[in-house]
PDB file of C-alpha atoms in Angstrom:
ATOM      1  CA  UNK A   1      -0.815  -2.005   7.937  1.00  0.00           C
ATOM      2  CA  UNK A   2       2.699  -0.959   8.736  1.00  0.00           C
ATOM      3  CA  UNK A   3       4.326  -3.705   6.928  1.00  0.00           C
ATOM      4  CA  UNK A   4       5.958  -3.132   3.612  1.00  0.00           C
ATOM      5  CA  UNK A   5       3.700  -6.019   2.674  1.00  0.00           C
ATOM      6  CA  UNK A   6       0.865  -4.552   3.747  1.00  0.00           C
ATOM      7  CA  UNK A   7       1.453  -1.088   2.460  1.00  0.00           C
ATOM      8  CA  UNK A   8       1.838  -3.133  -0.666  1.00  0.00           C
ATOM      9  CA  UNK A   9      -1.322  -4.695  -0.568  1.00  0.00           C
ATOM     10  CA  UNK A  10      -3.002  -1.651   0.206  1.00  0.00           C
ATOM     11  CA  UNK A  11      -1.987  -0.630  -2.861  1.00  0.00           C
ATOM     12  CA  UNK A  12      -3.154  -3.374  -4.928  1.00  0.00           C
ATOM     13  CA  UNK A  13      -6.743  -2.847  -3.422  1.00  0.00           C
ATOM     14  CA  UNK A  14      -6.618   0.683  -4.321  1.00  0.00           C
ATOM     15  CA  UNK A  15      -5.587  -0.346  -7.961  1.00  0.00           C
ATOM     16  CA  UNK A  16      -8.616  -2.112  -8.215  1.00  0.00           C
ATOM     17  CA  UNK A  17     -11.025  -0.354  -6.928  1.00  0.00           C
ATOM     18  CA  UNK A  18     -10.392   2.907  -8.893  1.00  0.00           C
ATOM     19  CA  UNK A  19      -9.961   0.644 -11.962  1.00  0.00           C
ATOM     20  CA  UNK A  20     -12.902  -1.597 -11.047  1.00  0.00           C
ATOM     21  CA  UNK A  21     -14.919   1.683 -10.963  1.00  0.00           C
ATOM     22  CA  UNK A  22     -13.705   2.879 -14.528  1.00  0.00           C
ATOM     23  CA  UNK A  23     -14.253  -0.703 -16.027  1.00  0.00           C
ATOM     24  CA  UNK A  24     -17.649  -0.968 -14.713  1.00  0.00           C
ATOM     25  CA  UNK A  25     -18.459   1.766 -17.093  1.00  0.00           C
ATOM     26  CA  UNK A  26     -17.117   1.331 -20.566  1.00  0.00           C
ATOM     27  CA  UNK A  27     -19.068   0.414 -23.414  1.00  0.00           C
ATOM     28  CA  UNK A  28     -18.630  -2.505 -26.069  1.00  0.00           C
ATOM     29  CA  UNK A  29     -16.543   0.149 -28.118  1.00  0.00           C
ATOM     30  CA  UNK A  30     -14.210   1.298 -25.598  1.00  0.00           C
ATOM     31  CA  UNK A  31     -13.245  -2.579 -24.440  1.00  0.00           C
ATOM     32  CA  UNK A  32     -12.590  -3.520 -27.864  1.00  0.00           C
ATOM     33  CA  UNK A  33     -11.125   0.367 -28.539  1.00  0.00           C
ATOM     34  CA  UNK A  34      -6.924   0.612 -28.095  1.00  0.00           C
ATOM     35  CA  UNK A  35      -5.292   1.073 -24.804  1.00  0.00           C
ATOM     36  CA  UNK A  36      -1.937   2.040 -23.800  1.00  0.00           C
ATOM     37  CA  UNK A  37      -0.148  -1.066 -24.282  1.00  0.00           C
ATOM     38  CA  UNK A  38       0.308  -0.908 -28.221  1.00  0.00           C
ATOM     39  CA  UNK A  39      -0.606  -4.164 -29.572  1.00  0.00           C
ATOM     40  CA  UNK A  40      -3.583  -4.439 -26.861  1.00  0.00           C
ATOM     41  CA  UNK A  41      -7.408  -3.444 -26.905  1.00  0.00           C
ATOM     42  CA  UNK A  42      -8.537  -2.537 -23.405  1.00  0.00           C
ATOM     43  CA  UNK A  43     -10.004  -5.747 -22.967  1.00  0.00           C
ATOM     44  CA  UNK A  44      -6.912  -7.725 -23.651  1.00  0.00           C
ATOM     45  CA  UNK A  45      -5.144  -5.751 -20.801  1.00  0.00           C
ATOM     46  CA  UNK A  46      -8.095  -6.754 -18.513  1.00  0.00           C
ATOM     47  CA  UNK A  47      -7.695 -10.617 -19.532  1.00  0.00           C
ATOM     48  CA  UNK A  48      -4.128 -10.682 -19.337  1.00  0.00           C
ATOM     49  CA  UNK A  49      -4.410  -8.726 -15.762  1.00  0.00           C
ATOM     50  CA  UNK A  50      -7.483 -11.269 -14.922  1.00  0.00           C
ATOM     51  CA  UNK A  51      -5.581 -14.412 -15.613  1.00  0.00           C
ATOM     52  CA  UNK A  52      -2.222 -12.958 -13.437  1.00  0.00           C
ATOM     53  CA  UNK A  53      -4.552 -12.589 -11.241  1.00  0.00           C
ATOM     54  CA  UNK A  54      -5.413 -16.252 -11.208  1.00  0.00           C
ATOM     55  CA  UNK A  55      -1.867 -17.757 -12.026  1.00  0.00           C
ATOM     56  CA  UNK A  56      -1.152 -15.411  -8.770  1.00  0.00           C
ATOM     57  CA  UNK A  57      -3.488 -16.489  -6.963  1.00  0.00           C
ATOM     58  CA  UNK A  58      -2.497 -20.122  -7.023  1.00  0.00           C
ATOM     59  CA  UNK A  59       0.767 -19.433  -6.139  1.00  0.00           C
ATOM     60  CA  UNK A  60      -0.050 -17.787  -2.864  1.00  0.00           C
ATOM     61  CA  UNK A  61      -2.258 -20.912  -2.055  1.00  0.00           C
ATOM     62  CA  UNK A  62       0.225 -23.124  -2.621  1.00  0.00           C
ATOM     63  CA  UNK A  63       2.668 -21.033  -0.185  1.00  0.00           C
ATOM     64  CA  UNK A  64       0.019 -20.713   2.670  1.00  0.00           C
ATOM     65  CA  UNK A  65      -0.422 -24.447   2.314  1.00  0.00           C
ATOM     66  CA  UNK A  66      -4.093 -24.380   1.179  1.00  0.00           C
ATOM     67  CA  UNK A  67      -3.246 -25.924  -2.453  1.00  0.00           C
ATOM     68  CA  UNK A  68      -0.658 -27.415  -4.238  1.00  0.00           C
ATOM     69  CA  UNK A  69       1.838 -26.033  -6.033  1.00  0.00           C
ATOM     70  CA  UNK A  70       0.605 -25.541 -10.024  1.00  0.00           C
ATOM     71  CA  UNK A  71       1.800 -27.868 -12.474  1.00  0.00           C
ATOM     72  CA  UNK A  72       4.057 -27.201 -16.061  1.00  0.00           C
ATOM     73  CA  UNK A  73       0.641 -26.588 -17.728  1.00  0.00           C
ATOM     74  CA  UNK A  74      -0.991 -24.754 -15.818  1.00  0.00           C
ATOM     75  CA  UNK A  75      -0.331 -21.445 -16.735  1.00  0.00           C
ATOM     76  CA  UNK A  76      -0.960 -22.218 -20.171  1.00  0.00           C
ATOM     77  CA  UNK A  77      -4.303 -23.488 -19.391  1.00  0.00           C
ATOM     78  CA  UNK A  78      -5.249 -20.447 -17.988  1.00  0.00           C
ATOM     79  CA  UNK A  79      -3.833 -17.910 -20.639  1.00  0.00           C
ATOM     80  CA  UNK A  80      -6.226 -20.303 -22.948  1.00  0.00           C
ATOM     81  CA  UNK A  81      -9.528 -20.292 -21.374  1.00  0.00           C
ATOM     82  CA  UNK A  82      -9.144 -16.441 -20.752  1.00  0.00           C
ATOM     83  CA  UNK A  83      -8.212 -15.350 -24.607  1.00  0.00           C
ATOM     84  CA  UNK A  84     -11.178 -17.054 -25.628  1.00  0.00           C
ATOM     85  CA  UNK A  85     -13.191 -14.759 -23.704  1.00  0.00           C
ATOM     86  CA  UNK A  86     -15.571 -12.033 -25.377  1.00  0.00           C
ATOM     87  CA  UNK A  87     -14.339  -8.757 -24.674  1.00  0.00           C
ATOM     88  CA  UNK A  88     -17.220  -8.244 -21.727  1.00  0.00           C
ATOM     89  CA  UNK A  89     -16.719 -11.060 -20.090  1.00  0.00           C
ATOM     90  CA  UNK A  90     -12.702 -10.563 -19.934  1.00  0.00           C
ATOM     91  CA  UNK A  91     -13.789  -7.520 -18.241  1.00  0.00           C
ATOM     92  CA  UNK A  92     -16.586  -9.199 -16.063  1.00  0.00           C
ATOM     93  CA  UNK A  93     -13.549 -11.984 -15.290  1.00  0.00           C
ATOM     94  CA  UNK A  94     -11.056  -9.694 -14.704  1.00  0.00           C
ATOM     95  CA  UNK A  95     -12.975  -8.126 -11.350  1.00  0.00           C
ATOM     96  CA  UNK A  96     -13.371 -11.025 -10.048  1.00  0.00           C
ATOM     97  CA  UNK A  97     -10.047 -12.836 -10.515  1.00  0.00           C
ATOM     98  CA  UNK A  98      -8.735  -9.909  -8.947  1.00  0.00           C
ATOM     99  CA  UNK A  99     -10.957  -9.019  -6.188  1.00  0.00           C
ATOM    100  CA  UNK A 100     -10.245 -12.707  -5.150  1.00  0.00           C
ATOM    101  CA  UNK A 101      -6.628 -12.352  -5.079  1.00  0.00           C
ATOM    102  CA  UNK A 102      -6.372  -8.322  -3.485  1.00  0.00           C
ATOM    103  CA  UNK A 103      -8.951 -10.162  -0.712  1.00  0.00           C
ATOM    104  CA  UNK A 104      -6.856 -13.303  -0.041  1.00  0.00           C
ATOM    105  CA  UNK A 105      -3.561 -11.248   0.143  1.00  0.00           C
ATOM    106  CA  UNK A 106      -5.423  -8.785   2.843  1.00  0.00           C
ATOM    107  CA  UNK A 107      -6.265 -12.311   4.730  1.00  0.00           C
ATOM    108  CA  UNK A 108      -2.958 -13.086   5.242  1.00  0.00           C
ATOM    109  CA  UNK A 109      -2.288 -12.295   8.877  1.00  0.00           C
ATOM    110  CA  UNK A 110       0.438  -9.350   9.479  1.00  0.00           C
ATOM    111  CA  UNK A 111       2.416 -11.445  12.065  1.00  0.00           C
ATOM    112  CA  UNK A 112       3.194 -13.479   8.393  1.00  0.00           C
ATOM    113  CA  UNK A 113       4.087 -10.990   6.530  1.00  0.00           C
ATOM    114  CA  UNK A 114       8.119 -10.883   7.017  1.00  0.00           C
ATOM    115  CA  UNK A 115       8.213 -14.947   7.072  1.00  0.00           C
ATOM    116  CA  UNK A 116       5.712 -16.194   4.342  1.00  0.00           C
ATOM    117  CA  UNK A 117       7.688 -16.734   1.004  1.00  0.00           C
ATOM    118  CA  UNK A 118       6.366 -17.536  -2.201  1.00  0.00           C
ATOM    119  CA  UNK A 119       7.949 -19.652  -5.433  1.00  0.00           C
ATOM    120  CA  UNK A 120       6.088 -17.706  -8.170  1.00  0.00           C
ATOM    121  CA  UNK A 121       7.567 -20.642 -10.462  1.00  0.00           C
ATOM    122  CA  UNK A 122       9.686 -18.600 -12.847  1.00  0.00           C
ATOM    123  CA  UNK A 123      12.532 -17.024 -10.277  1.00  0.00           C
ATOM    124  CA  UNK A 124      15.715 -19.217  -9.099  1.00  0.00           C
ATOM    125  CA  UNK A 125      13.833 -19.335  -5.327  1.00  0.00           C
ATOM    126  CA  UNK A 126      11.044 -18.307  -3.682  1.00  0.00           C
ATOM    127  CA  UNK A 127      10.264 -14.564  -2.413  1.00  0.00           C
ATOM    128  CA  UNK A 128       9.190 -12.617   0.537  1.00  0.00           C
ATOM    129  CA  UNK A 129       5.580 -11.711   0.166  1.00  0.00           C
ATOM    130  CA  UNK A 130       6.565  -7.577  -0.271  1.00  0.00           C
ATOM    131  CA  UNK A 131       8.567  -8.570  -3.246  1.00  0.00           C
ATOM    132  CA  UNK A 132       5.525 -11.098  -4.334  1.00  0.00           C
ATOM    133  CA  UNK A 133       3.506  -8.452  -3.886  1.00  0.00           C
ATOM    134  CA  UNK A 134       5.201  -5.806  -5.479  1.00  0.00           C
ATOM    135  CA  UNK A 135       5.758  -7.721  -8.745  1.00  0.00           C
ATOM    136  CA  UNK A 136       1.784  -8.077  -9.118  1.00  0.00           C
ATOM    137  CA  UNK A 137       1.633  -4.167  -8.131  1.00  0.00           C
ATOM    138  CA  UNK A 138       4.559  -3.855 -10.906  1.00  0.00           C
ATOM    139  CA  UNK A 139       2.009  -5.241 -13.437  1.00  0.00           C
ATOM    140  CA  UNK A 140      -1.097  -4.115 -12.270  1.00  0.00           C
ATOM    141  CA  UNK A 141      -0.339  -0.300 -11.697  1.00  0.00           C
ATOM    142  CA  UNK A 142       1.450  -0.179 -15.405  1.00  0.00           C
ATOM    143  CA  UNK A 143      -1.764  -1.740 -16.977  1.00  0.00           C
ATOM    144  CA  UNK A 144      -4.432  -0.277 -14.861  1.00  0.00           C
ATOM    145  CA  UNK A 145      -2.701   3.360 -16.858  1.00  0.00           C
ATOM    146  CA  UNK A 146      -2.981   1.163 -20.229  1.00  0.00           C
ATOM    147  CA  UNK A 147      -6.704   0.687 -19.634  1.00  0.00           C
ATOM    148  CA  UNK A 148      -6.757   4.535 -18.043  1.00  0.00           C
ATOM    149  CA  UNK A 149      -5.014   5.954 -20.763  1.00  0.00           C
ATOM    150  CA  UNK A 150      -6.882   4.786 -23.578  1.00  0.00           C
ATOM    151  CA  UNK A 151      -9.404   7.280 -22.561  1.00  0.00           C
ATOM    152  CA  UNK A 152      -7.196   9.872 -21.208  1.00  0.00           C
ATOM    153  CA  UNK A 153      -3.842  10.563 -23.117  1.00  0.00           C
ATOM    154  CA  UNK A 154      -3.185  12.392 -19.518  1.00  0.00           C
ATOM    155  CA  UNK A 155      -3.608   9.526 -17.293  1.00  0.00           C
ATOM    156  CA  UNK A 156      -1.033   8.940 -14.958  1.00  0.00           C
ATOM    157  CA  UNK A 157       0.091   6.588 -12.343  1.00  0.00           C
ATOM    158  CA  UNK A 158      -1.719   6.602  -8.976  1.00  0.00           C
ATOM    159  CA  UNK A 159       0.903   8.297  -6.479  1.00  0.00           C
ATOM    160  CA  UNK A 160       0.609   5.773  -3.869  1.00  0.00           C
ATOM    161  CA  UNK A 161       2.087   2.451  -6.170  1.00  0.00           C
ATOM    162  CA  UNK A 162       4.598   4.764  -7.977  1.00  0.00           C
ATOM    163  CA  UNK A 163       5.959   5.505  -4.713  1.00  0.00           C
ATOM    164  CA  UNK A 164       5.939   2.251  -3.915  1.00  0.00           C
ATOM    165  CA  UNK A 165       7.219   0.521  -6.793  1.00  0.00           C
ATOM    166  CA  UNK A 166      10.486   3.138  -6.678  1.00  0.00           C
ATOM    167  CA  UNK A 167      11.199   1.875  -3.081  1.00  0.00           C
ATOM    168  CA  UNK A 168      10.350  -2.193  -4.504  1.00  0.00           C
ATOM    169  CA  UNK A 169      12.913  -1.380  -7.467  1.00  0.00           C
ATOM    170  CA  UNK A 170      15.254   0.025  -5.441  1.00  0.00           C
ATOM    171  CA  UNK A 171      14.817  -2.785  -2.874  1.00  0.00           C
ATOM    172  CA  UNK A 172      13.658  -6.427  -3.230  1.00  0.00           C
ATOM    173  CA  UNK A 173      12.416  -6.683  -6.962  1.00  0.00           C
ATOM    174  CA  UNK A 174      15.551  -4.527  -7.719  1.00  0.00           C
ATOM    175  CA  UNK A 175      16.636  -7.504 -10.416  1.00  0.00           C
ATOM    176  CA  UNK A 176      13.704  -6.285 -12.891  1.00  0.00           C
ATOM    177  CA  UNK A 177      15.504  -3.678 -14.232  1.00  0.00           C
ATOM    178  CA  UNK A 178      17.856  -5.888 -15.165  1.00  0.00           C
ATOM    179  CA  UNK A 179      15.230  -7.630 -16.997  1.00  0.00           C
ATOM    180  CA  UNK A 180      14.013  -4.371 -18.138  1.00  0.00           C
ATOM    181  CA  UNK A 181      16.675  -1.892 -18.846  1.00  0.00           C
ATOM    182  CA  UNK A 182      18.897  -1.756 -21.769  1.00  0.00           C
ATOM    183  CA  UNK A 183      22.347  -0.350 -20.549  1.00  0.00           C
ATOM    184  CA  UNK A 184      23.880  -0.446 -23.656  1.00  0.00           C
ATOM    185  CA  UNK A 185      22.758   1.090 -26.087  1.00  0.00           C
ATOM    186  CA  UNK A 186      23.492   4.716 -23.916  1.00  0.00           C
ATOM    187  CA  UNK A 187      26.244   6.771 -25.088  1.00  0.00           C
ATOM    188  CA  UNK A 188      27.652   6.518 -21.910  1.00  0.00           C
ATOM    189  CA  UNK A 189      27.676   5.733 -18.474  1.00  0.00           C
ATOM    190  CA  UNK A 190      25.165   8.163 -16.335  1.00  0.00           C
ATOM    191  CA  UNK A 191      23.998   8.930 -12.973  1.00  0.00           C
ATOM    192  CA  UNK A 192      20.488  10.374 -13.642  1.00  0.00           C
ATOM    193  CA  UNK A 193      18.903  12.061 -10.436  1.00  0.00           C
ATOM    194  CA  UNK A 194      15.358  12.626  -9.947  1.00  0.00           C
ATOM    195  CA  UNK A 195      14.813  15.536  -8.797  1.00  0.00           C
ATOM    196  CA  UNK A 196      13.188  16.344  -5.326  1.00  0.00           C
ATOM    197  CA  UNK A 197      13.045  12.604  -4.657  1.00  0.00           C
ATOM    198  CA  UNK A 198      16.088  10.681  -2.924  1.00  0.00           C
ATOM    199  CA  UNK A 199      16.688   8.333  -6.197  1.00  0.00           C
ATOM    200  CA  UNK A 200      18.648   7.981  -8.594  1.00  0.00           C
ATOM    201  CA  UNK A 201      19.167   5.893 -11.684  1.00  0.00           C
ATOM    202  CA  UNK A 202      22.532   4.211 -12.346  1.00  0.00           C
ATOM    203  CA  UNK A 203      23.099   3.534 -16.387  1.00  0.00           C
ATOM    204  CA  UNK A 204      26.392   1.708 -16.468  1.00  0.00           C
ATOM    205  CA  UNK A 205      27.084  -2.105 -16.842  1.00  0.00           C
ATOM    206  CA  UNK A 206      23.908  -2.615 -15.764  1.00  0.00           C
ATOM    207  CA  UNK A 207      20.689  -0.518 -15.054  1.00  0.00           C
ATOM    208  CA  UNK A 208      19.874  -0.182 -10.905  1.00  0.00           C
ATOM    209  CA  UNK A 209      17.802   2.285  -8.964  1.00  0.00           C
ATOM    210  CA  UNK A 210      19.441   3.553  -5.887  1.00  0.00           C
ATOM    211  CA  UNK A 211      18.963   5.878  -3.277  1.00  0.00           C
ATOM    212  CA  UNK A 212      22.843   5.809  -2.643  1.00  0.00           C
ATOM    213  CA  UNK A 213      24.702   9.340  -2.581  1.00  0.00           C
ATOM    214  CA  UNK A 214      26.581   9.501  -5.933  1.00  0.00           C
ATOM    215  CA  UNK A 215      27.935  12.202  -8.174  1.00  0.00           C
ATOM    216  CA  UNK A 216      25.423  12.626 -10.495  1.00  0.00           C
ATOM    217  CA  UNK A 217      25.887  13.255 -14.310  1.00  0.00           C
ATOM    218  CA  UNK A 218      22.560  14.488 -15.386  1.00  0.00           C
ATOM    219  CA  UNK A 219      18.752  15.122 -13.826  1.00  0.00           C
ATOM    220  CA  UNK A 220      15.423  14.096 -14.676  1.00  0.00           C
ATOM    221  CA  UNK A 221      13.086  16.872 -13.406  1.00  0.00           C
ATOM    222  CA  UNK A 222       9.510  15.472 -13.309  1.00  0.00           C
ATOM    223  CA  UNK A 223       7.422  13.870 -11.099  1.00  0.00           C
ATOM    224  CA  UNK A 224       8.454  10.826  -9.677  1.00  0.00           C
ATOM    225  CA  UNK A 225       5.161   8.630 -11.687  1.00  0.00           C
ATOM    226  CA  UNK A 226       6.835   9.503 -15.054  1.00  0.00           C
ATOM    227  CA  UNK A 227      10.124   8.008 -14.050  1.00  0.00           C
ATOM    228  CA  UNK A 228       8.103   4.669 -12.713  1.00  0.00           C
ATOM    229  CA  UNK A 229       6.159   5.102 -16.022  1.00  0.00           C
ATOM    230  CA  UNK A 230       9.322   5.359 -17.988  1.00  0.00           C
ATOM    231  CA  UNK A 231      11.014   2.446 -16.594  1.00  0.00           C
ATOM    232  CA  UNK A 232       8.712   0.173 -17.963  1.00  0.00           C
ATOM    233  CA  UNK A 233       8.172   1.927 -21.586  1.00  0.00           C
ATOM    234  CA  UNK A 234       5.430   4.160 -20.749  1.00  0.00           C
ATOM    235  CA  UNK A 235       6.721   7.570 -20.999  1.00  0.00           C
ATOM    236  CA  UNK A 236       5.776   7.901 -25.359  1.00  0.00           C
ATOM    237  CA  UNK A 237       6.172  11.453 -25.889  1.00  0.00           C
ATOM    238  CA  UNK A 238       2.216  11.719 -26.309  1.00  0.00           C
ATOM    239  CA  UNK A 239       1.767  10.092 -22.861  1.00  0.00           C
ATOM    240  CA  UNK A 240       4.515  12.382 -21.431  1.00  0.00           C
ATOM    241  CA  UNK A 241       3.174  15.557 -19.182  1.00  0.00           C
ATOM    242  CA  UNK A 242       4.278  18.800 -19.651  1.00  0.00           C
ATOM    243  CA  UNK A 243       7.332  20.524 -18.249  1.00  0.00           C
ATOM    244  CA  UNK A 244       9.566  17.421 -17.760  1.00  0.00           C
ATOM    245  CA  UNK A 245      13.081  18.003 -18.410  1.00  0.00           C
ATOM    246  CA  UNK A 246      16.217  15.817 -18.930  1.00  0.00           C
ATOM    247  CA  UNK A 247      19.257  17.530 -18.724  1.00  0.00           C
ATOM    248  CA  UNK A 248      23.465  16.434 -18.833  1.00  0.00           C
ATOM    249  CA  UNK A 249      24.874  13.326 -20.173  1.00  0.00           C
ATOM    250  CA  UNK A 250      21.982  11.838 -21.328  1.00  0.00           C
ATOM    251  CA  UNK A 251      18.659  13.199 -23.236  1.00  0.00           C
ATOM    252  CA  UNK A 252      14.945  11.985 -22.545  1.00  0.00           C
ATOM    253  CA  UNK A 253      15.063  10.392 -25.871  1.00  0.00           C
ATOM    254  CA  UNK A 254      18.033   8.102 -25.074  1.00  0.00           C
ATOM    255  CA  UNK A 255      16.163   7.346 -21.532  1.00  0.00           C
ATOM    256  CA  UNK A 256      13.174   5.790 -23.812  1.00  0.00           C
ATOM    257  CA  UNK A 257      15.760   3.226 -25.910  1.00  0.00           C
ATOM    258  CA  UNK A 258      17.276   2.199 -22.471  1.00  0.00           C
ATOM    259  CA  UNK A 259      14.069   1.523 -21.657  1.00  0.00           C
ATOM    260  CA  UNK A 260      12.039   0.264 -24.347  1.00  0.00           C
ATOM    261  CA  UNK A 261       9.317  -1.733 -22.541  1.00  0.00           C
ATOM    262  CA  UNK A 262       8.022  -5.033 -22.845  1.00  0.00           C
TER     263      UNK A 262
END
């Protein structure tokens, strides 16, 4: 698919089927071991990534007309059944919720793919499906590396959805990272440029990713994944690869409190 939907969605399936092949595998111990999100076992990153999947799901079906839309409680409901889970069979759950979502997303015909929108139920108005898309990729690429990492302190992201996240931050979900990023607490306004990549990060009133040609004030030289990885708190300095360099008005350390993670 050519779409930036369905390049999207191709990414989600690849997501799952590289994690569905590491999940398939780990023991009793490793599910219930530590991951990379820090409060989380592995299994509670598969439940809360199984029951997205399912809150997701519903919203699509409500958008392609083939349910209604979910109700106040609903949500709520689901977050309950899945915590009471044992640690297996958030993991058994989790392939499934998810394999039933990547599959009904690839369903969706491509002629639809610039005119279906969907209310995910928490944004002032619905979105195009790239930007629906992208904000389950947003989640599901960041905790496929928790469950990754738990096992390899060298994981990274896969190439594919960190590319594709940077042109969904820069673009249509570009509001996150004013959800996300924490302007304020840097000494000073900054102009960070990644280097060999056409992005840069703007640090000022508010934090935006932009491929716009602006003087920049210092340079992140890494690979592109760290940056994605950093933007949503995943760039620890045990988790971060060798060689990367932040240099000017700003130092890698001050890059983590501006982005702390959630």
């Amino acid at each position: 698919m050519t779409t930036l939907a369905g390049r999207t969605i191709a990414a989600l399936r690849s997501e799952h089927d590289n994690l569905a092949g590491i999940v398939s595998s780990l023991s009793t111990e490793q599910l219930t071991g530590p991951s990379g999100a820090s409060e989380w076992t592995v299994a509670d990153v598969l439940s809360h990534l199984g029951s997205g999947a399912e809150i997701t799901l519903a919203a699509l079906r409500a958008a392609l007309g083939e349910a209604d839309k979910p109700g106040a409680d609903f949500n709520q409901g689901v977050w309950d059944r899945w915590n009471a889970l044992s640690p297996q069979d958030q993991a058994a759950g989790w392939a499934t919720s998810d394999a039933a979502l990547v599959t009904a997303l690839e369903a969706i015909p491509e002629e639809r793919h610039d005119e279906l929108k969907v209310d995910m139920g928490f944004l002032p108005e619905p979105v195009p499906l790239a930007s629906f898309a992208a904000m389950r990729l947003s989640e599901v690429a960041q905790h496929s590396w928790d469950v990754r990492v738990g096992a390899d302190p060298q994981a990274a992201l896969e190439e594919l959805s960190a590319q594709l996240l940077a042109e969904h931050l820069s673009g249509g979900i570009a509001f996150m990272l004013g959800f996300i990023g924490k302007p304020g607490v840097a000494r000073e306004d900054t102009v960070l440029e990644i280097s060999k990549t056409p992005y840069r990060v703007v640090i000022a009133d508010q934090v935006r990713l932009t491929t716009e040609t602006l003087p920049v004030t210092a340079t992140f030289d890494g690979p592109l994944e760290s940056v994605v990885r950093l933007a949503y708190g995943r760039l620890a300095p045990r988790y971060t690869p060798a060689g990367i360099e932040v240099t000017g008005t700003i130092t890698l350390d001050e890059l983590r409190t501006v982005f702390p993670g959630f």
